[in-house]
Amino acid sequence: MPTRKELSIPQRTIMTPGPTEAEPRVLRAMGAPIIGQFDPAFTDMMNETMQMLRELFQTKNRWAYPIDGTSRAGIEAVLASVIEPGDRVLVPIYGRFGYLLTEIAERYGADVHTIECEWGTVFQPEEIISEMKKVSPKIVAMVHGETSTGRIHPLKEIGEACREQDALFIVDAVATIGGCAVKTDEWNIDAVIGGTQKCLSVPSGMAPITYNDRTAAVIAGRKKVERGIATAADGQMLSDYRPITSNYFDLSQLEDYWSERRLNHHTEATTMLYALREGVRLVLEEGLEERFRRHRRHEKALMAGLSAMGLDLFGDPEAKLPVVTCVQIPQEADGESIRSMLLSQFGIEIASSFGPLQGKIWRIGTMGYSCRKENVLFVLAGLEAVLIRHGVAVKAGEALQAALNIYDHQAATGVLS
Ligand SMILES: *Cc1c(COP(=O)(O)O)cnc(C)c1O
């Protein structure tokens, strides 16, 4: 018997590295009526969104617009549009999402070189730069915030080295955008991919990207397909025809849609654009610096609470990603049973992990709208109770006091930590 009950979604507290709880104002914006994608009211909104995205990405780039699809759609659009078969791409891997960059680049025919460091650590910039000298890549692609290991990678030195060697620097900032500083221009990043469902607290389904003239020139240097007809770009011969192999992810066609040319490509995801515009508006209203400070504030309280409970944090503290905290699962404990009781008894979701870290750590996100005092206190209280229920020895009653101490100290002195 098919069920025709009304949709009923349970109340949850989401403390994972995405999707995060959506901003209530974003959800309200999504209830706005649908209008046509060439309606001036809509194209004005497209332009406003582009302008707000430039501020979010801290860039003067002409191109800043969303790709329709989840975050990896943004990654795939950038890589599909710049990679030609045989191009050399260097991917420094320090967690799962480095493998995603590798896989997508390989699918577009790149000659991919990888280096990998132990999960939970990051590279010294010199390690990457010396590999660049060996490989001479056309592109260096890497992750800014690795949600799988809870680490953040410094990018400035690598950006400089890419300019010196004339390589394109492409960065997956899906997890960091809106939660940690992503300084596109200052760090010499040629193309950045963001995500909606993490620190922007917009539902999953769009990937804001930005790229500079260096990237745009690589894209323009290829042969173009315009409205299904091959055209020669830059006076090249059509026999030298090498268009972007994806239609959906062809940034040259998307430029024609997002620029004043307004050539039709796909039907813009109307409601998601309302959501993105509202989400980015909220970020800018809070202020980038204040928003990053808020993320650090709650991170500190969460970390203090977890440590006071007697749990060990995972990974190199120097490279900790402020918006994801990784906790070692106590030796005697069944991590999945604890996670599932946390959900069934408290309605709290935290994340497990992948690959070499599976069964070893939990990952707790403090991202966007989920990153609030009551959520931090609730996850500490819930986790403590569930651990005790599982017979794990914790220092009962310490976690909330430690977190409250951090909040009180911050309130009194304005100093984090
Ligand atoms: C979540 C995430 C992605 C993948 O995003 P999807 O929306 O699932 O496609 C990519 N990179 C990083 C660093 C992420 O954290």
XYZ file of N, CA and C in Angstrom, residues 83-91 105-106 108-114 135 137-139:
66
model
N 40.655 21.471 -18.543
C 41.529 20.329 -18.861
C 41.314 19.873 -20.293
N 42.415 19.705 -21.001
C 42.360 19.022 -22.289
C 43.125 17.722 -22.128
N 42.740 16.698 -22.889
C 43.392 15.396 -22.713
C 44.918 15.524 -22.745
N 45.546 14.881 -21.794
C 47.006 14.896 -21.729
C 47.572 16.005 -20.854
N 46.737 16.962 -20.458
C 47.235 18.043 -19.593
C 47.717 17.476 -18.264
N 48.820 18.026 -17.798
C 49.358 17.534 -16.537
C 48.724 18.287 -15.366
N 48.194 17.515 -14.413
C 47.544 18.100 -13.239
C 48.193 17.520 -11.983
N 48.585 18.390 -11.069
C 49.141 17.919 -9.796
C 48.088 18.068 -8.701
N 47.807 16.968 -7.998
C 46.860 17.015 -6.880
C 47.556 16.561 -5.595
N 39.548 14.845 -12.625
C 40.581 15.256 -13.598
C 40.925 14.095 -14.532
N 41.019 12.891 -13.979
C 41.334 11.725 -14.819
C 40.236 11.460 -15.832
N 38.480 13.508 -17.348
C 38.592 14.442 -18.469
C 39.924 14.310 -19.189
N 40.600 13.209 -18.919
C 41.779 12.862 -19.723
C 43.080 13.468 -19.248
N 43.089 14.041 -18.031
C 44.337 14.643 -17.546
C 45.355 13.568 -17.199
N 46.618 13.973 -17.281
C 47.721 13.145 -16.817
C 47.957 13.590 -15.370
N 47.330 12.860 -14.425
C 47.293 13.335 -13.039
C 48.466 12.781 -12.232
N 49.170 13.683 -11.566
C 50.223 13.291 -10.627
C 49.720 13.617 -9.230
N 49.914 12.694 -8.297
C 49.465 12.979 -6.933
C 50.617 12.805 -5.951
N 57.207 18.123 -11.759
C 56.122 17.689 -12.643
C 55.786 18.740 -13.716
N 53.271 21.046 -13.805
C 51.862 20.858 -14.158
C 51.268 22.100 -14.823
N 50.251 21.877 -15.648
C 49.480 22.995 -16.183
C 48.531 23.501 -15.080
N 48.122 22.553 -14.217
C 47.155 22.871 -13.169
C 47.596 22.237 -11.847
